[in-house]
Each structure stands twice: as structure tokens, then as C-alpha cells.
């Protein structure tokens, strides 16, 4: 039996539950941010939204009891406001982390008022104008995905440029949905090289451009899933395209980052910071 210090031992596994009385997005986001500090452990994640009654909480507890947890107590992150629901969840055979507990009390004391008992406040439409701005941004991102359209490209807040399959689309959609930014993305293809400057379609908007790159091996693997055993997915082609793209970024002074080890959230944060778009 391998010891805990044995480098050949399989990574530790732990169940993690994100339980919320609303969509679960807040519990999952905050809980995942905490779990990210333990990269040596594999977390098997379960998000359970809309747990807003003691009966619903009891069902969650039963599910946790019935789960195959390898003898290790799971970690349960909760964002539930109803004390009755919280009391039931506290009975689960797990380490429970209340992501709201204590903090709401501190805010109530500081603000001199009590927190609303209405569920799901964080993810309600709230500001209608902001909501529709985000929906317009998503429509813009879809229209301008992968260089499909150049209509109104001049009003884009960001233009993400990169070879195919470097992460342009998910980054574009995240910036649109999360921040309401108008984001287009443009694929760098063989037709764009050789060139002294940016491709003609985006050459006038260099100040709004941000480049993505990755590793040749990673790009080859991703492309292989789409077009196996093709020139498009070959390591040689991926190496060539990435080298040309990075040369282009450096020559035109376009900021860029490597997407191979970063999440969409991290890439978006870098883009916002670099282009000074952070709201």
C-alpha cells in the first residue's frame, strides 16, 4: 500500500457539494475558488440548486449519506439563508462550510439593517438596463464569432485574435455574458500571412485587440478531436500557426497570453486589466 508521500500514489479524491437556495452559481464560484488552493486533490463536484425547504435539505442529506465517498467525509459549501434549511444541512455527515454565515451578520451590524429574506437576490435581473445590455452583448458575440461578420466591428470593446481552437469563443462569450462587453473574435488563418501588420479586417482597431496562444501539443490535441489525422491537427501545422501568431503579436505590440493553463475566468480578468476595461 502506497504511503501518502509516495509520488506514485493516485491523487486524493474528495466529494464537494455546492448547495444553494437559488441557482448555485455563487456557492459553486466561491467554493471552487477555495478548492483551487488544493491542486493535489481531485474534487468530485456536485451542484444542488434550489434547496429552499427543510424537505429539500433533508433530501440532500440523504443523498450525501448514500453516496460512495471512499470513507472520506465530503465538503459541503452552502449559501442558504433560511435557518431551518441550514439546520437540516448541518446534520449531513460532512464538513459544512457556510459561505454566508457570519458575513451577513457583520454586514447587518455595519449597515444598521437586516438582510432581505428573499431568495436568490444576487442573480435576479435587478438592473433591467444592465440585463438587456448583457443580452445585446451575447447577440453581438454570436454574430461576430470566428470572423463570421465584420458588421459594426468598429464598436467592439475587445477583438480577440488567435489561431483556430485557442479559446477565442469561450472567452468572448464569458466577457459578453458576465460584463456586457461587445466582443468580437477573429481567427488567424493562412490568408493572413505573410503580413507586416494586423490582418486588414482588424488593422484599424489594434488598440482593442488581444491575442491568444497555446502550446503546439495542446492545440494539436484539441484540433484532433475535431479533425483527426488531418494537416489541420498535425503538430507541425499547429507549431507553425502559433509561431506566426506570436510573431505577429510581438511585431504589432498586441498583448497576448497563453491559454493552455488558464481558465476562461482568468483569461478574461487579464484582458479586462490589460485593456483597462474592468468595470
PDB file of C-alpha atoms in Angstrom:
ATOM      1  CA  UNK A   1       0.000   0.000   0.000  1.00  0.00           C
ATOM      2  CA  UNK A   2       1.483   3.355  -1.065  1.00  0.00           C
ATOM      3  CA  UNK A   3       2.026   5.955   1.605  1.00  0.00           C
ATOM      4  CA  UNK A   4       0.590   9.476   1.396  1.00  0.00           C
ATOM      5  CA  UNK A   5       4.045  10.755   0.462  1.00  0.00           C
ATOM      6  CA  UNK A   6       4.517   8.226  -2.331  1.00  0.00           C
ATOM      7  CA  UNK A   7       4.668  10.167  -5.619  1.00  0.00           C
ATOM      8  CA  UNK A   8       3.296   7.122  -7.447  1.00  0.00           C
ATOM      9  CA  UNK A   9       0.136   7.075  -5.356  1.00  0.00           C
ATOM     10  CA  UNK A  10      -3.084   8.143  -7.130  1.00  0.00           C
ATOM     11  CA  UNK A  11      -4.261  11.672  -6.354  1.00  0.00           C
ATOM     12  CA  UNK A  12      -6.547  12.024  -3.376  1.00  0.00           C
ATOM     13  CA  UNK A  13     -10.247  12.263  -4.186  1.00  0.00           C
ATOM     14  CA  UNK A  14     -12.840  14.148  -2.226  1.00  0.00           C
ATOM     15  CA  UNK A  15     -16.515  14.833  -2.840  1.00  0.00           C
ATOM     16  CA  UNK A  16     -17.523  18.503  -2.840  1.00  0.00           C
ATOM     17  CA  UNK A  17     -21.142  19.638  -2.763  1.00  0.00           C
ATOM     18  CA  UNK A  18     -22.329  23.152  -3.600  1.00  0.00           C
ATOM     19  CA  UNK A  19     -25.781  23.600  -2.103  1.00  0.00           C
ATOM     20  CA  UNK A  20     -27.862  26.728  -2.642  1.00  0.00           C
ATOM     21  CA  UNK A  21     -31.385  28.029  -2.200  1.00  0.00           C
ATOM     22  CA  UNK A  22     -31.023  29.693  -5.620  1.00  0.00           C
ATOM     23  CA  UNK A  23     -29.104  28.835  -8.796  1.00  0.00           C
ATOM     24  CA  UNK A  24     -25.968  27.535  -7.075  1.00  0.00           C
ATOM     25  CA  UNK A  25     -23.704  29.830  -9.075  1.00  0.00           C
ATOM     26  CA  UNK A  26     -22.488  31.764  -6.042  1.00  0.00           C
ATOM     27  CA  UNK A  27     -21.848  28.619  -3.970  1.00  0.00           C
ATOM     28  CA  UNK A  28     -20.004  26.977  -6.837  1.00  0.00           C
ATOM     29  CA  UNK A  29     -17.934  30.065  -7.653  1.00  0.00           C
ATOM     30  CA  UNK A  30     -16.875  30.832  -4.085  1.00  0.00           C
ATOM     31  CA  UNK A  31     -16.417  27.184  -3.136  1.00  0.00           C
ATOM     32  CA  UNK A  32     -14.344  26.449  -6.230  1.00  0.00           C
ATOM     33  CA  UNK A  33     -12.159  29.470  -5.505  1.00  0.00           C
ATOM     34  CA  UNK A  34     -11.328  27.922  -2.131  1.00  0.00           C
ATOM     35  CA  UNK A  35     -10.776  24.432  -3.532  1.00  0.00           C
ATOM     36  CA  UNK A  36      -8.396  25.797  -6.164  1.00  0.00           C
ATOM     37  CA  UNK A  37      -5.843  26.218  -3.391  1.00  0.00           C
ATOM     38  CA  UNK A  38      -5.504  22.434  -3.161  1.00  0.00           C
ATOM     39  CA  UNK A  39      -4.393  21.327  -6.652  1.00  0.00           C
ATOM     40  CA  UNK A  40      -3.117  17.971  -5.389  1.00  0.00           C
ATOM     41  CA  UNK A  41      -6.637  16.786  -4.586  1.00  0.00           C
ATOM     42  CA  UNK A  42      -9.216  15.712  -7.155  1.00  0.00           C
ATOM     43  CA  UNK A  43     -12.648  17.012  -6.200  1.00  0.00           C
ATOM     44  CA  UNK A  44     -15.758  15.235  -7.424  1.00  0.00           C
ATOM     45  CA  UNK A  45     -18.212  18.124  -7.620  1.00  0.00           C
ATOM     46  CA  UNK A  46     -21.983  18.141  -7.203  1.00  0.00           C
ATOM     47  CA  UNK A  47     -24.030  21.338  -7.503  1.00  0.00           C
ATOM     48  CA  UNK A  48     -27.511  21.175  -5.979  1.00  0.00           C
ATOM     49  CA  UNK A  49     -29.580  24.343  -6.568  1.00  0.00           C
ATOM     50  CA  UNK A  50     -32.976  25.488  -5.276  1.00  0.00           C
ATOM     51  CA  UNK A  51     -32.744  23.842  -1.861  1.00  0.00           C
ATOM     52  CA  UNK A  52     -35.157  26.249  -0.190  1.00  0.00           C
ATOM     53  CA  UNK A  53     -37.181  24.000   2.169  1.00  0.00           C
ATOM     54  CA  UNK A  54     -36.273  21.705   5.063  1.00  0.00           C
ATOM     55  CA  UNK A  55     -37.638  18.826   2.971  1.00  0.00           C
ATOM     56  CA  UNK A  56     -35.290  19.671   0.128  1.00  0.00           C
ATOM     57  CA  UNK A  57     -32.391  19.925   2.564  1.00  0.00           C
ATOM     58  CA  UNK A  58     -33.289  16.518   4.020  1.00  0.00           C
ATOM     59  CA  UNK A  59     -33.146  15.027   0.518  1.00  0.00           C
ATOM     60  CA  UNK A  60     -29.647  16.460   0.106  1.00  0.00           C
ATOM     61  CA  UNK A  61     -28.557  14.933   3.408  1.00  0.00           C
ATOM     62  CA  UNK A  62     -29.927  11.539   2.355  1.00  0.00           C
ATOM     63  CA  UNK A  63     -28.069  11.765  -0.963  1.00  0.00           C
ATOM     64  CA  UNK A  64     -24.818  12.538   0.824  1.00  0.00           C
ATOM     65  CA  UNK A  65     -25.316   9.620   3.216  1.00  0.00           C
ATOM     66  CA  UNK A  66     -25.976   7.260   0.306  1.00  0.00           C
ATOM     67  CA  UNK A  67     -23.025   8.402  -1.793  1.00  0.00           C
ATOM     68  CA  UNK A  68     -19.871   6.326  -2.173  1.00  0.00           C
ATOM     69  CA  UNK A  69     -17.355   8.627  -0.543  1.00  0.00           C
ATOM     70  CA  UNK A  70     -14.353   6.268  -0.178  1.00  0.00           C
ATOM     71  CA  UNK A  71     -14.651   6.620   3.566  1.00  0.00           C
ATOM     72  CA  UNK A  72     -13.838  10.337   3.445  1.00  0.00           C
ATOM     73  CA  UNK A  73     -16.303  12.945   4.628  1.00  0.00           C
ATOM     74  CA  UNK A  74     -17.328  15.256   1.795  1.00  0.00           C
ATOM     75  CA  UNK A  75     -17.118  19.030   1.917  1.00  0.00           C
ATOM     76  CA  UNK A  76     -20.412  20.866   1.613  1.00  0.00           C
ATOM     77  CA  UNK A  77     -20.427  24.549   0.663  1.00  0.00           C
ATOM     78  CA  UNK A  78     -23.761  26.224   1.325  1.00  0.00           C
ATOM     79  CA  UNK A  79     -25.384  29.552   0.521  1.00  0.00           C
ATOM     80  CA  UNK A  80     -28.768  29.075   2.190  1.00  0.00           C
ATOM     81  CA  UNK A  81     -30.427  31.882   4.131  1.00  0.00           C
ATOM     82  CA  UNK A  82     -33.310  30.053   5.814  1.00  0.00           C
ATOM     83  CA  UNK A  83     -32.165  28.943   9.303  1.00  0.00           C
ATOM     84  CA  UNK A  84     -34.444  25.893   9.141  1.00  0.00           C
ATOM     85  CA  UNK A  85     -32.788  24.730   5.929  1.00  0.00           C
ATOM     86  CA  UNK A  86     -29.329  25.361   7.373  1.00  0.00           C
ATOM     87  CA  UNK A  87     -30.117  23.338  10.495  1.00  0.00           C
ATOM     88  CA  UNK A  88     -31.092  20.326   8.402  1.00  0.00           C
ATOM     89  CA  UNK A  89     -27.970  20.588   6.246  1.00  0.00           C
ATOM     90  CA  UNK A  90     -25.843  20.748   9.395  1.00  0.00           C
ATOM     91  CA  UNK A  91     -26.886  17.125  10.029  1.00  0.00           C
ATOM     92  CA  UNK A  92     -25.100  15.834   6.936  1.00  0.00           C
ATOM     93  CA  UNK A  93     -22.098  13.562   7.542  1.00  0.00           C
ATOM     94  CA  UNK A  94     -19.789  16.159   6.057  1.00  0.00           C
ATOM     95  CA  UNK A  95     -17.626  19.174   6.713  1.00  0.00           C
ATOM     96  CA  UNK A  96     -20.011  22.051   6.076  1.00  0.00           C
ATOM     97  CA  UNK A  97     -18.754  25.489   5.103  1.00  0.00           C
ATOM     98  CA  UNK A  98     -21.443  28.169   5.284  1.00  0.00           C
ATOM     99  CA  UNK A  99     -20.345  30.778   2.748  1.00  0.00           C
ATOM    100  CA  UNK A 100     -22.831  33.314   4.109  1.00  0.00           C
ATOM    101  CA  UNK A 101     -22.669  32.566   7.817  1.00  0.00           C
ATOM    102  CA  UNK A 102     -21.186  35.317   9.917  1.00  0.00           C
ATOM    103  CA  UNK A 103     -20.711  37.655   6.976  1.00  0.00           C
ATOM    104  CA  UNK A 104     -24.383  38.616   6.734  1.00  0.00           C
ATOM    105  CA  UNK A 105     -24.452  39.305  10.456  1.00  0.00           C
ATOM    106  CA  UNK A 106     -21.398  41.536  10.164  1.00  0.00           C
ATOM    107  CA  UNK A 107     -22.989  43.433   7.271  1.00  0.00           C
ATOM    108  CA  UNK A 108     -26.270  43.831   9.155  1.00  0.00           C
ATOM    109  CA  UNK A 109     -24.405  45.342  12.085  1.00  0.00           C
ATOM    110  CA  UNK A 110     -22.370  47.663   9.871  1.00  0.00           C
ATOM    111  CA  UNK A 111     -25.311  48.777   7.718  1.00  0.00           C
ATOM    112  CA  UNK A 112     -27.743  49.044  10.607  1.00  0.00           C
ATOM    113  CA  UNK A 113     -30.425  46.976   8.874  1.00  0.00           C
ATOM    114  CA  UNK A 114     -31.402  43.351   8.428  1.00  0.00           C
ATOM    115  CA  UNK A 115     -30.723  41.325   5.288  1.00  0.00           C
ATOM    116  CA  UNK A 116     -33.615  40.612   2.930  1.00  0.00           C
ATOM    117  CA  UNK A 117     -35.167  37.177   3.339  1.00  0.00           C
ATOM    118  CA  UNK A 118     -35.982  36.965  -0.355  1.00  0.00           C
ATOM    119  CA  UNK A 119     -34.095  34.134  -2.023  1.00  0.00           C
ATOM    120  CA  UNK A 120     -31.749  34.479  -4.986  1.00  0.00           C
ATOM    121  CA  UNK A 121     -31.123  38.206  -4.681  1.00  0.00           C
ATOM    122  CA  UNK A 122     -27.665  38.009  -6.231  1.00  0.00           C
ATOM    123  CA  UNK A 123     -28.902  36.557  -9.507  1.00  0.00           C
ATOM    124  CA  UNK A 124     -32.157  38.438 -10.039  1.00  0.00           C
ATOM    125  CA  UNK A 125     -32.458  40.685 -13.063  1.00  0.00           C
ATOM    126  CA  UNK A 126     -32.149  43.731 -10.815  1.00  0.00           C
ATOM    127  CA  UNK A 127     -30.990  46.468 -13.132  1.00  0.00           C
ATOM    128  CA  UNK A 128     -33.092  45.839 -16.249  1.00  0.00           C
ATOM    129  CA  UNK A 129     -30.908  48.061 -18.413  1.00  0.00           C
ATOM    130  CA  UNK A 130     -27.799  46.094 -17.420  1.00  0.00           C
ATOM    131  CA  UNK A 131     -29.564  42.807 -18.105  1.00  0.00           C
ATOM    132  CA  UNK A 132     -30.532  43.796 -21.632  1.00  0.00           C
ATOM    133  CA  UNK A 133     -27.039  45.186 -22.228  1.00  0.00           C
ATOM    134  CA  UNK A 134     -25.665  41.737 -21.492  1.00  0.00           C
ATOM    135  CA  UNK A 135     -28.155  40.082 -23.809  1.00  0.00           C
ATOM    136  CA  UNK A 136     -27.196  42.510 -26.594  1.00  0.00           C
ATOM    137  CA  UNK A 137     -23.556  41.718 -25.931  1.00  0.00           C
ATOM    138  CA  UNK A 138     -24.229  37.978 -26.278  1.00  0.00           C
ATOM    139  CA  UNK A 139     -26.025  38.559 -29.587  1.00  0.00           C
ATOM    140  CA  UNK A 140     -23.068  40.652 -30.775  1.00  0.00           C
ATOM    141  CA  UNK A 141     -20.611  37.928 -29.730  1.00  0.00           C
ATOM    142  CA  UNK A 142     -22.576  35.260 -31.616  1.00  0.00           C
ATOM    143  CA  UNK A 143     -22.740  37.381 -34.773  1.00  0.00           C
ATOM    144  CA  UNK A 144     -19.024  38.173 -34.638  1.00  0.00           C
ATOM    145  CA  UNK A 145     -17.788  34.738 -33.634  1.00  0.00           C
ATOM    146  CA  UNK A 146     -14.816  33.407 -35.601  1.00  0.00           C
ATOM    147  CA  UNK A 147     -14.845  36.338 -38.032  1.00  0.00           C
ATOM    148  CA  UNK A 148     -18.304  35.474 -39.390  1.00  0.00           C
ATOM    149  CA  UNK A 149     -19.285  39.134 -39.609  1.00  0.00           C
ATOM    150  CA  UNK A 150     -17.471  42.456 -39.650  1.00  0.00           C
ATOM    151  CA  UNK A 151     -20.649  44.494 -39.341  1.00  0.00           C
ATOM    152  CA  UNK A 152     -20.281  47.088 -36.575  1.00  0.00           C
ATOM    153  CA  UNK A 153     -16.813  45.784 -35.763  1.00  0.00           C
ATOM    154  CA  UNK A 154     -15.883  49.401 -35.072  1.00  0.00           C
ATOM    155  CA  UNK A 155     -17.947  49.439 -31.866  1.00  0.00           C
ATOM    156  CA  UNK A 156     -16.322  46.337 -30.363  1.00  0.00           C
ATOM    157  CA  UNK A 157     -14.842  46.817 -26.900  1.00  0.00           C
ATOM    158  CA  UNK A 158     -12.468  43.893 -27.463  1.00  0.00           C
ATOM    159  CA  UNK A 159     -11.367  41.906 -30.519  1.00  0.00           C
ATOM    160  CA  UNK A 160      -9.839  38.549 -29.565  1.00  0.00           C
ATOM    161  CA  UNK A 161      -7.493  37.248 -32.252  1.00  0.00           C
ATOM    162  CA  UNK A 162      -5.839  33.825 -32.390  1.00  0.00           C
ATOM    163  CA  UNK A 163      -5.406  30.705 -34.498  1.00  0.00           C
ATOM    164  CA  UNK A 164      -8.364  28.340 -34.546  1.00  0.00           C
ATOM    165  CA  UNK A 165      -9.137  26.469 -31.295  1.00  0.00           C
ATOM    166  CA  UNK A 166      -7.062  28.604 -28.953  1.00  0.00           C
ATOM    167  CA  UNK A 167     -10.036  29.559 -26.774  1.00  0.00           C
ATOM    168  CA  UNK A 168     -11.441  32.610 -28.562  1.00  0.00           C
ATOM    169  CA  UNK A 169     -15.127  31.695 -28.409  1.00  0.00           C
ATOM    170  CA  UNK A 170     -15.492  30.788 -24.699  1.00  0.00           C
ATOM    171  CA  UNK A 171     -13.504  33.865 -23.708  1.00  0.00           C
ATOM    172  CA  UNK A 172     -15.655  36.055 -25.946  1.00  0.00           C
ATOM    173  CA  UNK A 173     -18.905  34.649 -24.578  1.00  0.00           C
ATOM    174  CA  UNK A 174     -17.768  34.966 -20.974  1.00  0.00           C
ATOM    175  CA  UNK A 175     -16.833  38.633 -21.395  1.00  0.00           C
ATOM    176  CA  UNK A 176     -20.173  39.307 -23.073  1.00  0.00           C
ATOM    177  CA  UNK A 177     -22.380  37.493 -20.581  1.00  0.00           C
ATOM    178  CA  UNK A 178     -20.507  38.405 -17.429  1.00  0.00           C
ATOM    179  CA  UNK A 179     -19.620  42.022 -18.201  1.00  0.00           C
ATOM    180  CA  UNK A 180     -21.878  43.083 -21.079  1.00  0.00           C
ATOM    181  CA  UNK A 181     -18.885  43.916 -23.280  1.00  0.00           C
ATOM    182  CA  UNK A 182     -19.142  43.913 -27.060  1.00  0.00           C
ATOM    183  CA  UNK A 183     -16.553  41.333 -28.048  1.00  0.00           C
ATOM    184  CA  UNK A 184     -15.674  40.032 -31.491  1.00  0.00           C
ATOM    185  CA  UNK A 185     -13.165  37.332 -32.273  1.00  0.00           C
ATOM    186  CA  UNK A 186     -11.144  36.848 -35.406  1.00  0.00           C
ATOM    187  CA  UNK A 187      -9.314  33.673 -36.495  1.00  0.00           C
ATOM    188  CA  UNK A 188      -5.773  33.957 -37.825  1.00  0.00           C
ATOM    189  CA  UNK A 189      -5.557  31.779 -40.956  1.00  0.00           C
ATOM    190  CA  UNK A 190      -3.048  31.149 -43.727  1.00  0.00           C
ATOM    191  CA  UNK A 191      -4.632  34.017 -45.689  1.00  0.00           C
ATOM    192  CA  UNK A 192      -3.487  36.474 -43.019  1.00  0.00           C
ATOM    193  CA  UNK A 193       0.193  35.677 -43.582  1.00  0.00           C
ATOM    194  CA  UNK A 194       2.661  36.945 -44.512  1.00  0.00           C
ATOM    195  CA  UNK A 195       1.790  40.416 -43.296  1.00  0.00           C
ATOM    196  CA  UNK A 196       3.668  43.332 -41.793  1.00  0.00           C
ATOM    197  CA  UNK A 197       0.745  44.413 -39.646  1.00  0.00           C
ATOM    198  CA  UNK A 198      -2.563  43.111 -38.408  1.00  0.00           C
ATOM    199  CA  UNK A 199      -4.990  41.452 -40.841  1.00  0.00           C
ATOM    200  CA  UNK A 200      -6.885  44.043 -42.867  1.00  0.00           C
ATOM    201  CA  UNK A 201     -10.224  43.228 -41.202  1.00  0.00           C
ATOM    202  CA  UNK A 202      -8.979  44.369 -37.778  1.00  0.00           C
ATOM    203  CA  UNK A 203      -5.985  46.562 -38.678  1.00  0.00           C
ATOM    204  CA  UNK A 204      -7.757  49.794 -37.720  1.00  0.00           C
ATOM    205  CA  UNK A 205      -8.580  48.528 -34.234  1.00  0.00           C
ATOM    206  CA  UNK A 206      -5.219  47.391 -32.895  1.00  0.00           C
ATOM    207  CA  UNK A 207      -5.725  49.179 -29.589  1.00  0.00           C
ATOM    208  CA  UNK A 208      -8.708  46.933 -28.904  1.00  0.00           C
ATOM    209  CA  UNK A 209      -7.102  43.665 -29.986  1.00  0.00           C
ATOM    210  CA  UNK A 210      -5.918  40.942 -27.616  1.00  0.00           C
ATOM    211  CA  UNK A 211      -4.172  37.785 -28.775  1.00  0.00           C
ATOM    212  CA  UNK A 212      -4.332  34.205 -27.520  1.00  0.00           C
ATOM    213  CA  UNK A 213      -1.823  31.438 -27.966  1.00  0.00           C
ATOM    214  CA  UNK A 214      -1.325  27.957 -26.510  1.00  0.00           C
ATOM    215  CA  UNK A 215       1.182  25.128 -26.751  1.00  0.00           C
ATOM    216  CA  UNK A 216       1.543  23.211 -30.030  1.00  0.00           C
ATOM    217  CA  UNK A 217       0.820  19.897 -28.330  1.00  0.00           C
ATOM    218  CA  UNK A 218      -2.322  21.185 -26.631  1.00  0.00           C
ATOM    219  CA  UNK A 219      -3.578  22.766 -29.844  1.00  0.00           C
ATOM    220  CA  UNK A 220      -2.919  19.559 -31.773  1.00  0.00           C
ATOM    221  CA  UNK A 221      -4.878  17.549 -29.206  1.00  0.00           C
ATOM    222  CA  UNK A 222      -7.856  19.901 -29.325  1.00  0.00           C
ATOM    223  CA  UNK A 223      -7.893  20.025 -33.127  1.00  0.00           C
ATOM    224  CA  UNK A 224      -7.547  16.248 -33.345  1.00  0.00           C
ATOM    225  CA  UNK A 225     -10.925  15.904 -31.616  1.00  0.00           C
ATOM    226  CA  UNK A 226     -12.460  17.967 -34.404  1.00  0.00           C
ATOM    227  CA  UNK A 227     -10.490  16.718 -37.425  1.00  0.00           C
ATOM    228  CA  UNK A 228      -8.432  13.643 -36.535  1.00  0.00           C
ATOM    229  CA  UNK A 229      -5.360  12.767 -38.589  1.00  0.00           C
ATOM    230  CA  UNK A 230      -5.537  15.928 -40.697  1.00  0.00           C
ATOM    231  CA  UNK A 231      -2.990  18.580 -41.603  1.00  0.00           C
ATOM    232  CA  UNK A 232      -5.113  20.987 -39.561  1.00  0.00           C
ATOM    233  CA  UNK A 233      -4.470  18.984 -36.387  1.00  0.00           C
ATOM    234  CA  UNK A 234      -0.867  17.970 -37.098  1.00  0.00           C
ATOM    235  CA  UNK A 235       1.775  19.056 -34.632  1.00  0.00           C
ATOM    236  CA  UNK A 236       3.803  20.667 -37.430  1.00  0.00           C
ATOM    237  CA  UNK A 237       0.866  22.813 -38.586  1.00  0.00           C
ATOM    238  CA  UNK A 238      -0.019  23.832 -35.028  1.00  0.00           C
ATOM    239  CA  UNK A 239       3.598  24.767 -34.325  1.00  0.00           C
ATOM    240  CA  UNK A 240       3.768  26.878 -37.490  1.00  0.00           C
ATOM    241  CA  UNK A 241       0.493  28.726 -36.810  1.00  0.00           C
ATOM    242  CA  UNK A 242       1.362  29.514 -33.208  1.00  0.00           C
ATOM    243  CA  UNK A 243       4.833  30.755 -34.135  1.00  0.00           C
ATOM    244  CA  UNK A 244       3.396  33.049 -36.798  1.00  0.00           C
ATOM    245  CA  UNK A 245       0.709  34.330 -34.441  1.00  0.00           C
ATOM    246  CA  UNK A 246       3.146  35.095 -31.648  1.00  0.00           C
ATOM    247  CA  UNK A 247       5.481  36.844 -34.094  1.00  0.00           C
ATOM    248  CA  UNK A 248       2.510  38.932 -35.238  1.00  0.00           C
ATOM    249  CA  UNK A 249       1.567  39.866 -31.663  1.00  0.00           C
ATOM    250  CA  UNK A 250       5.122  40.969 -30.906  1.00  0.00           C
ATOM    251  CA  UNK A 251       5.570  42.960 -34.126  1.00  0.00           C
ATOM    252  CA  UNK A 252       2.278  44.806 -33.728  1.00  0.00           C
ATOM    253  CA  UNK A 253       2.597  45.110 -29.940  1.00  0.00           C
ATOM    254  CA  UNK A 254      -0.666  43.298 -29.336  1.00  0.00           C
ATOM    255  CA  UNK A 255      -0.914  41.990 -25.761  1.00  0.00           C
ATOM    256  CA  UNK A 256      -1.428  38.253 -25.584  1.00  0.00           C
ATOM    257  CA  UNK A 257      -1.430  35.313 -23.197  1.00  0.00           C
ATOM    258  CA  UNK A 258      -1.106  31.540 -23.281  1.00  0.00           C
ATOM    259  CA  UNK A 259      -4.492  29.902 -22.782  1.00  0.00           C
ATOM    260  CA  UNK A 260      -3.185  26.377 -22.139  1.00  0.00           C
ATOM    261  CA  UNK A 261      -3.010  26.704 -18.359  1.00  0.00           C
ATOM    262  CA  UNK A 262      -5.616  29.376 -17.678  1.00  0.00           C
ATOM    263  CA  UNK A 263      -9.350  29.224 -17.140  1.00  0.00           C
ATOM    264  CA  UNK A 264     -11.766  31.420 -19.072  1.00  0.00           C
ATOM    265  CA  UNK A 265     -12.249  33.496 -15.932  1.00  0.00           C
ATOM    266  CA  UNK A 266      -8.509  34.057 -15.570  1.00  0.00           C
ATOM    267  CA  UNK A 267      -8.069  34.988 -19.228  1.00  0.00           C
ATOM    268  CA  UNK A 268     -10.980  37.392 -19.059  1.00  0.00           C
ATOM    269  CA  UNK A 269      -9.549  39.047 -15.956  1.00  0.00           C
ATOM    270  CA  UNK A 270      -6.205  39.572 -17.718  1.00  0.00           C
ATOM    271  CA  UNK A 271      -7.937  41.042 -20.783  1.00  0.00           C
ATOM    272  CA  UNK A 272     -10.008  43.413 -18.654  1.00  0.00           C
ATOM    273  CA  UNK A 273      -6.961  44.541 -16.726  1.00  0.00           C
ATOM    274  CA  UNK A 274      -4.675  44.909 -19.744  1.00  0.00           C
ATOM    275  CA  UNK A 275      -7.153  46.826 -21.881  1.00  0.00           C
ATOM    276  CA  UNK A 276      -8.353  48.820 -18.863  1.00  0.00           C
ATOM    277  CA  UNK A 277     -11.934  47.627 -19.233  1.00  0.00           C
ATOM    278  CA  UNK A 278     -12.540  46.410 -15.708  1.00  0.00           C
ATOM    279  CA  UNK A 279     -15.816  47.932 -14.502  1.00  0.00           C
TER     280      UNK A 279
END
